mmCIF file of C-alpha atoms and ligand atoms in Angstrom:
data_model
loop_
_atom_site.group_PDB
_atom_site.id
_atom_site.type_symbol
_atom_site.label_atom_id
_atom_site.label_comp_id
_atom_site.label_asym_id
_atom_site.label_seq_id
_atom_site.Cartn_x
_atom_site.Cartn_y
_atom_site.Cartn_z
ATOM 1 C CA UNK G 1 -174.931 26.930 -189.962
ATOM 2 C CA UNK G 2 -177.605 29.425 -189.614
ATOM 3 C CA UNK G 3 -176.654 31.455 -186.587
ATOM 4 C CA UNK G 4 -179.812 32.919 -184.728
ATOM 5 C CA UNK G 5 -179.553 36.284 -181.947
ATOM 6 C CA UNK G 6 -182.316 35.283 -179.652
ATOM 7 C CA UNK G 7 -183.768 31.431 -179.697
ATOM 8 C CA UNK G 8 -186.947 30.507 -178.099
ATOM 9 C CA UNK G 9 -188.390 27.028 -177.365
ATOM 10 C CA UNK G 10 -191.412 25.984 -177.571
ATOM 11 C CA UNK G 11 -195.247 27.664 -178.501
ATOM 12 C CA UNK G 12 -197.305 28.519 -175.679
ATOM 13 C CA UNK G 13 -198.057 31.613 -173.664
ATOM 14 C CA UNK G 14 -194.703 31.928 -172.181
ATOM 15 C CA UNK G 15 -192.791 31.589 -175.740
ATOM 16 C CA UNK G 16 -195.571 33.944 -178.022
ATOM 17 C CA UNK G 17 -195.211 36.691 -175.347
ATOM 18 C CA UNK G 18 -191.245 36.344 -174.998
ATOM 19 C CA UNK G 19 -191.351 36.260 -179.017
ATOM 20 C CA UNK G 20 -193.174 39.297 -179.001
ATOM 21 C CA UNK G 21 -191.309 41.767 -176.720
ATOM 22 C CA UNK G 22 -187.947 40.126 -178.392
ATOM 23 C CA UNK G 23 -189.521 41.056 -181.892
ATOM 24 C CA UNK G 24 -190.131 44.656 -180.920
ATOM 25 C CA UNK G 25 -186.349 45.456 -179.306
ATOM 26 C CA UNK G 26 -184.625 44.189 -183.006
ATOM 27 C CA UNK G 27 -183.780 40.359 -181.640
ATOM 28 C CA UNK G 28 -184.900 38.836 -184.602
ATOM 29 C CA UNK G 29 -186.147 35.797 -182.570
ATOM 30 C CA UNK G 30 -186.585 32.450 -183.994
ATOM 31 C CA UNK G 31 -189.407 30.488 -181.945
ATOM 32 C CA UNK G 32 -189.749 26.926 -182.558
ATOM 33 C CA UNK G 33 -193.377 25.766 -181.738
ATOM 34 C CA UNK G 34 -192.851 21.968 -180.588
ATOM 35 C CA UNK G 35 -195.425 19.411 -180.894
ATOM 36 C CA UNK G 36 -198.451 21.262 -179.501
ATOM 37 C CA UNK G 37 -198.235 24.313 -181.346
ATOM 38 C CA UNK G 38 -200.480 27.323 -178.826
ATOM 39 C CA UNK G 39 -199.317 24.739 -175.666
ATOM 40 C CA UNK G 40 -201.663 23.196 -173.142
ATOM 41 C CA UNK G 41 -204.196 26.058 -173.526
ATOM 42 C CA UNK G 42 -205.180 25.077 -176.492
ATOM 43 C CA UNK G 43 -206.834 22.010 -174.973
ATOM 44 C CA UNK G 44 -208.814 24.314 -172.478
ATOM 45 C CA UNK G 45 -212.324 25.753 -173.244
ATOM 46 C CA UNK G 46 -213.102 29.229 -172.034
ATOM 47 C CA UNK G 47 -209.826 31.467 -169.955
ATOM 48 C CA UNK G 48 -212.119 33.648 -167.709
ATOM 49 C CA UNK G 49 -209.123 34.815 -166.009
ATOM 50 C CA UNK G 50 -206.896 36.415 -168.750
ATOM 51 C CA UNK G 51 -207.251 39.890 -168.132
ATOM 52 C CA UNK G 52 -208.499 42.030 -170.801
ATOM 53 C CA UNK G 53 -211.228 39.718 -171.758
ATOM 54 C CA UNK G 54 -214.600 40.473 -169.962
ATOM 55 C CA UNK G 55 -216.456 37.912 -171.538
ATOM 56 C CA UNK G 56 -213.404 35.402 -171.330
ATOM 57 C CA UNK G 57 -211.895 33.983 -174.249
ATOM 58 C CA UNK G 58 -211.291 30.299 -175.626
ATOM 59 C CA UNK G 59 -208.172 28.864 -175.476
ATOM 60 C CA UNK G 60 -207.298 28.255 -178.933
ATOM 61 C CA UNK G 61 -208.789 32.004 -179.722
ATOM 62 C CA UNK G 62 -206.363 33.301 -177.268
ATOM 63 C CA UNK G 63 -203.387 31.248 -178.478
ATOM 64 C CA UNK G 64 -203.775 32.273 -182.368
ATOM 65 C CA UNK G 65 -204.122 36.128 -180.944
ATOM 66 C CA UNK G 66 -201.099 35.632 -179.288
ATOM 67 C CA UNK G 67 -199.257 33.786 -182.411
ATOM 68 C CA UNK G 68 -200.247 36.490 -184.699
ATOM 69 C CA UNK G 69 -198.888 39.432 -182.407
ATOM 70 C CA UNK G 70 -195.726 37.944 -182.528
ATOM 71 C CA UNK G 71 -195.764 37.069 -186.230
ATOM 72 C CA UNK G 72 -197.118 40.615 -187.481
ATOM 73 C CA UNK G 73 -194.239 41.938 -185.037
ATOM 74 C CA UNK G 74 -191.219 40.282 -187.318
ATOM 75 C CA UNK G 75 -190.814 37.238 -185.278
ATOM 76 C CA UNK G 76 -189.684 33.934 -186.842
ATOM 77 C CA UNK G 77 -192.158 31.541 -185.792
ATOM 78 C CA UNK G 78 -191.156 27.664 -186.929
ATOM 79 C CA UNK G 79 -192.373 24.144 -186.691
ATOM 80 C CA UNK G 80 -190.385 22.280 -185.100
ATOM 81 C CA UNK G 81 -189.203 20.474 -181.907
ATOM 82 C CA UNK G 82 -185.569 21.263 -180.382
ATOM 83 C CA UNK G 83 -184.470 17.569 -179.664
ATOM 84 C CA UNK G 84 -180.531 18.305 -178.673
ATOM 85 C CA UNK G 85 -178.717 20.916 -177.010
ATOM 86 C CA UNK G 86 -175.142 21.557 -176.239
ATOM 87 C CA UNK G 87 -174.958 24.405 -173.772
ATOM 88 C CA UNK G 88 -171.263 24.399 -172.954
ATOM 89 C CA UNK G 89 -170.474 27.537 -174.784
ATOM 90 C CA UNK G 90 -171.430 30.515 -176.504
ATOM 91 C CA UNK G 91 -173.268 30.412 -179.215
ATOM 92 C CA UNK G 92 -175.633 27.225 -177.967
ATOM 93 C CA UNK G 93 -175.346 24.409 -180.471
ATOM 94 C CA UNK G 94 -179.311 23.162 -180.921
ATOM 95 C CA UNK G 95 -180.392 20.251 -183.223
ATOM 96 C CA UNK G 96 -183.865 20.299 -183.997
ATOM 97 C CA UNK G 97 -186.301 17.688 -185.185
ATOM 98 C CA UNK G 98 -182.478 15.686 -185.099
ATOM 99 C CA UNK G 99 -181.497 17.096 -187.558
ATOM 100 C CA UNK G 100 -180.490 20.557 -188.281
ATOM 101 C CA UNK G 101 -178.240 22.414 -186.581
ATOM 102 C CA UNK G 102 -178.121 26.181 -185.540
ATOM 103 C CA UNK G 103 -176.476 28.690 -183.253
ATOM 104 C CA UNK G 104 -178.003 30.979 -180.761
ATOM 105 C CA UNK G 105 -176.447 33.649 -178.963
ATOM 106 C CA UNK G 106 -179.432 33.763 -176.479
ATOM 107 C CA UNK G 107 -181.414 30.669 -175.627
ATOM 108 C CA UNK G 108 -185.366 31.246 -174.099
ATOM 109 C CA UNK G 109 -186.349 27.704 -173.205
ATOM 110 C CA UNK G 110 -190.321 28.161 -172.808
ATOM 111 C CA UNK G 111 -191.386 24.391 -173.215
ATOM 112 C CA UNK G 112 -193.605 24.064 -170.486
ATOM 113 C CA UNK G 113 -195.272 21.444 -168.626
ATOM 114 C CA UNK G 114 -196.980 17.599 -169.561
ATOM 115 C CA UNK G 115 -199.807 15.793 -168.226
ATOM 116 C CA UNK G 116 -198.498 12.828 -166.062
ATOM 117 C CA UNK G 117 -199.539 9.298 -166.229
ATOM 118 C CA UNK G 118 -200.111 6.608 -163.283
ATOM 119 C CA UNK G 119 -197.955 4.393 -165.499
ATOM 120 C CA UNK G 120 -200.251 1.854 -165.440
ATOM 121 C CA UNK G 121 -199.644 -0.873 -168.240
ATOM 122 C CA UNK G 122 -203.259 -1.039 -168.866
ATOM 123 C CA UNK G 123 -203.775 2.767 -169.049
ATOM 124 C CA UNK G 124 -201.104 2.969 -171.427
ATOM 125 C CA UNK G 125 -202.745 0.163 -173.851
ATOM 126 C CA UNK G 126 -206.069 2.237 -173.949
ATOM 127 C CA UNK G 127 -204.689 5.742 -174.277
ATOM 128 C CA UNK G 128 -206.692 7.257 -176.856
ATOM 129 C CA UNK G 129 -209.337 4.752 -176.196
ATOM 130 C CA UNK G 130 -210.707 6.419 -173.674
ATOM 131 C CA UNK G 131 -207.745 7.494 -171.561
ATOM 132 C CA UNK G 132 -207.225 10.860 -172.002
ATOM 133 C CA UNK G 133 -205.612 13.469 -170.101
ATOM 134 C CA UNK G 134 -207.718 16.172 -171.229
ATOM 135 C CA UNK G 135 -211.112 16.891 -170.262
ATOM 136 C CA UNK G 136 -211.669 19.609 -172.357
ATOM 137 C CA UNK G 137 -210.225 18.079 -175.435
ATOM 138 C CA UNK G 138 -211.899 14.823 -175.281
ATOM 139 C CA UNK G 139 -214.806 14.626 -173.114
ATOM 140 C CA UNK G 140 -217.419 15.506 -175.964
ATOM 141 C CA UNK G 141 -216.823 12.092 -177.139
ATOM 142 C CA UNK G 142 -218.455 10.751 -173.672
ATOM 143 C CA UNK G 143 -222.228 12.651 -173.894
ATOM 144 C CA UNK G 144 -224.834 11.452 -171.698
ATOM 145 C CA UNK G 145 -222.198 8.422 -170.697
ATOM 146 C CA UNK G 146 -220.204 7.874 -167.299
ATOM 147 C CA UNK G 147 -216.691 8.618 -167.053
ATOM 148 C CA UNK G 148 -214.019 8.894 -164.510
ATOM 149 C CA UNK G 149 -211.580 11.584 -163.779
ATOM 150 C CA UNK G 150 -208.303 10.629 -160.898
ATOM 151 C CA UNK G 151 -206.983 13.370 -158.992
ATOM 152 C CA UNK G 152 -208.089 15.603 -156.414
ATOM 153 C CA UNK G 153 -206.388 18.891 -157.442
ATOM 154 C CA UNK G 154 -207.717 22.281 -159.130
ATOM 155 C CA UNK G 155 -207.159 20.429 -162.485
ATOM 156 C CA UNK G 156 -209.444 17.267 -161.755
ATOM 157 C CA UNK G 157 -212.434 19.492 -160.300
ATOM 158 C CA UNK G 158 -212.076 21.475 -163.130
ATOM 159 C CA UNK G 159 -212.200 18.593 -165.708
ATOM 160 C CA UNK G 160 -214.934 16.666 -163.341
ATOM 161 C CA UNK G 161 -216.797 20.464 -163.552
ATOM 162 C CA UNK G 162 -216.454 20.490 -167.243
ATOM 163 C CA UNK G 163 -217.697 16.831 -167.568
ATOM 164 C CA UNK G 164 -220.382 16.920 -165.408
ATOM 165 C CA UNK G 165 -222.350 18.790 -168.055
ATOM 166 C CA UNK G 166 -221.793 16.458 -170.634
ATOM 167 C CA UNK G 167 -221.511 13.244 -169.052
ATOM 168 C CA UNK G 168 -224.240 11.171 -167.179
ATOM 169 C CA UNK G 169 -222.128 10.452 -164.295
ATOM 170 C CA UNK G 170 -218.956 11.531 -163.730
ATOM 171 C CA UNK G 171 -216.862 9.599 -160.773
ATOM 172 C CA UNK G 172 -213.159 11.310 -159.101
ATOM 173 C CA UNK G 173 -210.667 9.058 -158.040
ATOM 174 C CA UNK G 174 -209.371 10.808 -155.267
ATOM 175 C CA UNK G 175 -205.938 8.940 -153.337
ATOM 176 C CA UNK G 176 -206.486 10.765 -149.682
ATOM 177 C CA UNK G 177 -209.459 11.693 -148.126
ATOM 178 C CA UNK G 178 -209.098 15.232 -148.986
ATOM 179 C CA UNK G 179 -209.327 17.468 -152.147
ATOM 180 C CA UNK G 180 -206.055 19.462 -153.034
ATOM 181 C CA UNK G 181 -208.456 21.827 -154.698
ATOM 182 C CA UNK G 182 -208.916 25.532 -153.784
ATOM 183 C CA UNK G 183 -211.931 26.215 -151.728
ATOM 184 C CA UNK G 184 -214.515 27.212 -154.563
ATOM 185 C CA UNK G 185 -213.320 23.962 -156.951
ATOM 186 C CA UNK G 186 -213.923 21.993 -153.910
ATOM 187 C CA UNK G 187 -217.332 23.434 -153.581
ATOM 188 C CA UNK G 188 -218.601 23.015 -156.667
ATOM 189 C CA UNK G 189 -217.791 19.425 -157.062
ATOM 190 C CA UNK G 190 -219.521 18.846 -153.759
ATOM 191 C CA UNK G 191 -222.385 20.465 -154.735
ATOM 192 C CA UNK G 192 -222.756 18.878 -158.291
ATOM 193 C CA UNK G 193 -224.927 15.981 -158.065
ATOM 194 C CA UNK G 194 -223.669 14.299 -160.609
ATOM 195 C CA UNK G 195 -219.914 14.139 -159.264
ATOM 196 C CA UNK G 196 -219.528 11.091 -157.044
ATOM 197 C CA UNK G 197 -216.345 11.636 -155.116
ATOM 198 C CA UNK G 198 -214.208 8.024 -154.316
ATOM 199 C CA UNK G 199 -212.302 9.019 -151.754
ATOM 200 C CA UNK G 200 -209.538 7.227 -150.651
ATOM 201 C CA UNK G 201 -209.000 4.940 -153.632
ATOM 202 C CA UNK G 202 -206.264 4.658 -156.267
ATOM 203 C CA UNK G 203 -206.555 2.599 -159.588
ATOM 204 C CA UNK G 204 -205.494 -0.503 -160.279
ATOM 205 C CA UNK G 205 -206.034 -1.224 -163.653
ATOM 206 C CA UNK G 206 -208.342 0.587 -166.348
ATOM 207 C CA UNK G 207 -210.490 -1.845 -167.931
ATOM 208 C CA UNK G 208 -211.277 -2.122 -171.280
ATOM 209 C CA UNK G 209 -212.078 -4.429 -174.422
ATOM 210 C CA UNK G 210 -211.915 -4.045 -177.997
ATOM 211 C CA UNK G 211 -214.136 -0.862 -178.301
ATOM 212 C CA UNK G 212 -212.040 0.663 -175.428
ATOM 213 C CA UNK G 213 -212.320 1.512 -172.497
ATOM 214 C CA UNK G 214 -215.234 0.059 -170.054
ATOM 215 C CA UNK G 215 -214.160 0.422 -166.583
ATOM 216 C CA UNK G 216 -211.386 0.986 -164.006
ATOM 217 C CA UNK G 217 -210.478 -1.684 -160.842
ATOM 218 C CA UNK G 218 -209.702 0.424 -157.859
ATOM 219 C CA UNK G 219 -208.155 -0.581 -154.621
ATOM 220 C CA UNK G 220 -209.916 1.130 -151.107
ATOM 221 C CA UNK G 221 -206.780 1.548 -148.457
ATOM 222 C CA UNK G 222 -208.861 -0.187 -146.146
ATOM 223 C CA UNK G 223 -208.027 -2.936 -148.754
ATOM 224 C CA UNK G 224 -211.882 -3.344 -150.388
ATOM 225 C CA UNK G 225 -211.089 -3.733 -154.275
ATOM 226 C CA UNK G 226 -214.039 -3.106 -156.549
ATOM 227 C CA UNK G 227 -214.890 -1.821 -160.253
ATOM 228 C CA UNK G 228 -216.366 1.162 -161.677
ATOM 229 C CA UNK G 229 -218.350 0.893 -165.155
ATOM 230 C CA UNK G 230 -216.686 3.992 -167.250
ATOM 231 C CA UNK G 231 -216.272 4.589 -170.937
ATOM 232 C CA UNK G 232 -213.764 7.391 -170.532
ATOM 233 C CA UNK G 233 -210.807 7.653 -168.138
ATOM 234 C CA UNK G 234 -209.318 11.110 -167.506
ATOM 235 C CA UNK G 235 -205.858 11.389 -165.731
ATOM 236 C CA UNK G 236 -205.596 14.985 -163.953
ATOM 237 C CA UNK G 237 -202.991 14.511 -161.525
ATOM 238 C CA UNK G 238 -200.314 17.216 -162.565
ATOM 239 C CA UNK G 239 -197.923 17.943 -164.865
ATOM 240 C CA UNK G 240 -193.877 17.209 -165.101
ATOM 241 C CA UNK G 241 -191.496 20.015 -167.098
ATOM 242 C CA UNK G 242 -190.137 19.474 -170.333
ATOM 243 C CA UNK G 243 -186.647 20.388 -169.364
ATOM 244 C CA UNK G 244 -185.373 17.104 -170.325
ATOM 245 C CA UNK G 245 -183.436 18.142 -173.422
ATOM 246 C CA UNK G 246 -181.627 21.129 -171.527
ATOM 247 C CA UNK G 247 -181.165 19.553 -167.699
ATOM 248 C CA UNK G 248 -177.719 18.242 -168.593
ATOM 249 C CA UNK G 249 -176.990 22.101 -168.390
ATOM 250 C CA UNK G 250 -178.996 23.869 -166.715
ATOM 251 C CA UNK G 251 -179.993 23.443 -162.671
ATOM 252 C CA UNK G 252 -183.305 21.890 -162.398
ATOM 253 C CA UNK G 253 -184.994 21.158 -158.684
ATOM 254 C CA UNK G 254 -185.796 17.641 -157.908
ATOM 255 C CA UNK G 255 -189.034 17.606 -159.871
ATOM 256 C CA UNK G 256 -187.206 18.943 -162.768
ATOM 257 C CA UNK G 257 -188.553 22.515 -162.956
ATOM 258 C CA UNK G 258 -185.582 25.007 -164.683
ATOM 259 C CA UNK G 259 -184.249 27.022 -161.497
ATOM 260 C CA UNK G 260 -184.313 30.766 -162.388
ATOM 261 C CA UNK G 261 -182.147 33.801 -160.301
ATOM 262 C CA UNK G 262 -184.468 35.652 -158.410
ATOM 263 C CA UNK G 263 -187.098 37.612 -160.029
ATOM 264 C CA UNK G 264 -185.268 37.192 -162.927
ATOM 265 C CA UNK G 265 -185.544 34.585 -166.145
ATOM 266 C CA UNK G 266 -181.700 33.870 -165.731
ATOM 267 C CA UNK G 267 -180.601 29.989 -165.307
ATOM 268 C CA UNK G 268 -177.277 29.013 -164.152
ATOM 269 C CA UNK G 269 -176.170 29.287 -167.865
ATOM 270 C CA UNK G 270 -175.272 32.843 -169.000
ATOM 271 C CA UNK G 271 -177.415 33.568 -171.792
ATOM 272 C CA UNK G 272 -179.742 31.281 -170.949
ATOM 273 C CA UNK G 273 -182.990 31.880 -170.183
ATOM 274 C CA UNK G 274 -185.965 30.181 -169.019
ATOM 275 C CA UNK G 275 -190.043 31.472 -168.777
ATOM 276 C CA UNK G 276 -193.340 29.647 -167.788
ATOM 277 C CA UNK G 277 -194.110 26.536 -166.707
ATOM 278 C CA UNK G 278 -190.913 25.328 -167.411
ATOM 279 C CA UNK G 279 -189.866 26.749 -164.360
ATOM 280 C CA UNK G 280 -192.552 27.310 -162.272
ATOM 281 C CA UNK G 281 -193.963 24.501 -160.154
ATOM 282 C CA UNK G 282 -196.254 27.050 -158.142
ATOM 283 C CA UNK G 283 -198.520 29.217 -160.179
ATOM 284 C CA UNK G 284 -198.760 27.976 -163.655
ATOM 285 C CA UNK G 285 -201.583 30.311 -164.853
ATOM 286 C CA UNK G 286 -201.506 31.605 -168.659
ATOM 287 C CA UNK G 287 -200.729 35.335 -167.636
ATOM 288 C CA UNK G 288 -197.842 34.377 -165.170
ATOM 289 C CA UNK G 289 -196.614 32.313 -167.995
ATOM 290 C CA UNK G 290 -197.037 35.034 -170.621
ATOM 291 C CA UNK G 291 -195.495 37.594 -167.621
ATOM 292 C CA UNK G 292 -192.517 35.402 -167.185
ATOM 293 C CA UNK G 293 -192.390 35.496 -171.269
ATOM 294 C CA UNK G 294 -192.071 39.208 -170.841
ATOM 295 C CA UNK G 295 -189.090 38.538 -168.626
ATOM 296 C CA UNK G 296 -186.931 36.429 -170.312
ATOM 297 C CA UNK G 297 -187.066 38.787 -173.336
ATOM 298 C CA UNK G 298 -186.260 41.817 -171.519
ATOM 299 C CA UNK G 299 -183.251 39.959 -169.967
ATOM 300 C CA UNK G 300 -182.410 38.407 -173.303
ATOM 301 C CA UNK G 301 -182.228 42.060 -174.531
ATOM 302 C CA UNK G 302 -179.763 43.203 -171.790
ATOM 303 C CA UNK G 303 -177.658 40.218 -171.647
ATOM 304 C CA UNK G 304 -177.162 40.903 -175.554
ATOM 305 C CA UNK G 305 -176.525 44.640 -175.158
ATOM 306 C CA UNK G 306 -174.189 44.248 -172.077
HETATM 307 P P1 NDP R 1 -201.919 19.350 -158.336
HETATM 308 O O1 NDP R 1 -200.507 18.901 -158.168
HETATM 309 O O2 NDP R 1 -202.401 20.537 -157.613
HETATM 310 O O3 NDP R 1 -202.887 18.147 -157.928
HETATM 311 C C1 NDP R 1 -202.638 16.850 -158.373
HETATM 312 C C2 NDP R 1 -203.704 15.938 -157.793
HETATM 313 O O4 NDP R 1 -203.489 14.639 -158.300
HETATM 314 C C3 NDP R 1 -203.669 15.858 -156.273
HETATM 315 O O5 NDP R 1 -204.956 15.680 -155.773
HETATM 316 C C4 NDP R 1 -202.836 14.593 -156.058
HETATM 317 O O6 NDP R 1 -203.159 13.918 -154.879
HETATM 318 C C5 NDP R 1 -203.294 13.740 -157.228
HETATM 319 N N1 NDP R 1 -202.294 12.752 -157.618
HETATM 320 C C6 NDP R 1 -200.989 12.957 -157.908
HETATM 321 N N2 NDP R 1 -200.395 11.811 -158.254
HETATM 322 C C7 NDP R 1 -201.342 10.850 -158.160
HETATM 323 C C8 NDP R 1 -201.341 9.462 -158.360
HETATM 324 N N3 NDP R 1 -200.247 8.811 -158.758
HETATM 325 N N4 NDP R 1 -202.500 8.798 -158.175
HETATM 326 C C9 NDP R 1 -203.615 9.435 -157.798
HETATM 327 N N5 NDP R 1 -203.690 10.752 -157.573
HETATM 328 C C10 NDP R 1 -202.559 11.465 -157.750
HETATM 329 O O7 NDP R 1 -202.088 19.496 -159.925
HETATM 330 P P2 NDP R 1 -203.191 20.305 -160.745
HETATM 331 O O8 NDP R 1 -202.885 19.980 -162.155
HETATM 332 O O9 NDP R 1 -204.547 20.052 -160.256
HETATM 333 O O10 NDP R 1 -202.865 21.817 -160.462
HETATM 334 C C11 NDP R 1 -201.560 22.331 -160.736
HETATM 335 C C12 NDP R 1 -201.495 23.798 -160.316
HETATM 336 O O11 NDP R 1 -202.303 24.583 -161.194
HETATM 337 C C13 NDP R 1 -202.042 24.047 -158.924
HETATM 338 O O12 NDP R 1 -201.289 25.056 -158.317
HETATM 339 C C14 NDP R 1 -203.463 24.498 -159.159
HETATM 340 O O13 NDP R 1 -203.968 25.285 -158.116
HETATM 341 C C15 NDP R 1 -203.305 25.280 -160.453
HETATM 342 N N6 NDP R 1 -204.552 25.311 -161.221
HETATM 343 C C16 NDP R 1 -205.310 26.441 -161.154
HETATM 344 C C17 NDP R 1 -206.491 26.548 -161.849
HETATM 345 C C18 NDP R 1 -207.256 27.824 -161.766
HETATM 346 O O14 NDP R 1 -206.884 28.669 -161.003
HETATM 347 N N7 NDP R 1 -208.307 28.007 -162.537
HETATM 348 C C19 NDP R 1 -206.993 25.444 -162.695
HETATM 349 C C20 NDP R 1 -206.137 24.285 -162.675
HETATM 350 C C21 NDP R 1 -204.966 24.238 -161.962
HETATM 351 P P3 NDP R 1 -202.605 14.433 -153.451
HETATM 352 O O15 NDP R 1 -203.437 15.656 -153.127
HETATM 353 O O16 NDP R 1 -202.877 13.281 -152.568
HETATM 354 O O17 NDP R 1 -201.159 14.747 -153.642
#
């Protein structure tokens, strides 16, 4: 069984960067990409706030730059999703793709975050058909058409942003009557004209036909229940951590984020290690991800040469 010195899960900011420093102290990492090879940047447009880029960068641009660093350093970089783990000793037993097996003397879990779902029955039925949960992936696909976007957080004024110059109309389905928003996302929804704000209002089904989607039903709380003509249906109400595979080992909090030790990258596990938004329900930005990347590598490095 191949037997590797410093394992990292999962392709995104956190993972490239952690790949990178663990390439250039000898680790010989092995980085398994998951499903969405370059993580959820790679459905983002332009990263104006990743320094070193004046003129900002794309998403995808930024995630290849990353990838290749780490590659042209010596690390291992794999397809491949880690669907088992076994945690109870030293080296960590990991199945991947369930089916091969390897070791790992260190373990960087860097598997980020998901877009959640209302769980609507309906929503499910049409995903692809106009639900999406990406703005910046999808909305091209809606030009000069009216679509919807539910949330009321920095997320859903960023997508409703983003779609308000290609859309026609672009409606938020916002549950209180308040945005969650920072202060200058809050503005500039306010002060696009074609952003209509439903405040108050969650969704009862997402309507739809053959050809996909065509509207949502939405419920008022003061009880008024009334439809919305849409042809695209954008979910941007947050994100859940994909720490389901390792929870049965290491401490999560109650919304499932991987606890960490301080400043540090250290779990509960020795030798385990976890970076990005994984583990971090509060910041979630690219360069905190790629920071905490940093840190998990460094304290891969000790742990191995303690
Ligand atoms: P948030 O958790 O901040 O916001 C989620 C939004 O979705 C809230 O308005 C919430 O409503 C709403 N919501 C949650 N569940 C439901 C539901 N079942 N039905 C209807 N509405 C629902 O998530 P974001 O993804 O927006 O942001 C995550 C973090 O990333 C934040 O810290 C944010 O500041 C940050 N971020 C920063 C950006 C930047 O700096 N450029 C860009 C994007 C995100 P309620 O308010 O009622 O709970």
């Amino acid at each position: 069984m191949e037997k590797i010195r410093c394992l990292i899960v999962g392709g995104g900011p956190a993972g490239y960067t952690a790949a990178i420093y663990a390439a250039r102290a000898n680790l010989s990492p092995v980085l398994y990409e998951g499903i969405q090879p370059g993580g959820q940047l790679t459905t983002t447009t332009d990263i104006e706030n990743f320094p070193g880029f004046g003129e900002g960068i794309g998403g995808q641009a930024l995630m290849d730059a990353m990838r290749f660093q780490a590659e042209r350093l010596g690390a291992d970089l794999r397809h491949g999703t880690v669907t088992d783990a076994d945690l109870s000793s030293r080296p960590f037993r990991l199945t991947v793709d369930a089916g091969t097996q390897i070791l790992a003397e260190t373990l960087i879990i860097a598997t980020g975050a998901t877009a959640r779902y209302l769980g609507l029955e309906s929503e499910e039925k049409f995903k692809g058909m106009g639900v999406s949960a990406c703005a910046t992936c999808d909305g091209f696909f809606y030009r000069n058409r009216k679509v919807a976007v539910v949330g009321g957080g920095d997320t859903a004024c960023e997508e409703a942003a983003y779609l308000s110059n290609i859309c026609e109309k672009v409606y938020m389905i916002v549950r209180r009557d308040v945005l969650r928003a920072s202060q200058a996302m809050q503005k500039k929804v306010l002060e696009t004209p074609n952003i209509e704000i439903l405040w108050n209002c969650n969704t009862q089904e997402v309507l739809g036909d053959l050809s996909g989607v065509t509207g949502a039903r939405l419920r008022r709380k003061d009880g008024e229940v009334f439809d919305i003509a849409v042809d695209g249906f954008f979910l941007a109400i947050g994100h859940h951590p994909n720490s389901e595979v390792f929870s049965k080992w290491v401490d999560t909090d109650s919304n499932g984020y991987i606890m960490t030790d301080g400043k540090s990258s250290r779990t509960n596990v020795e030798g385990v290690f976890a970076a990005g938004d994984v583990q971090d329900p509060s910041y979630r930005q690219a360069v905190t991800a790629a920071a905490s990347g940093c840190v998990a590598a460094l304290d891969a490095e000790r742990f191995l040469n303690s």
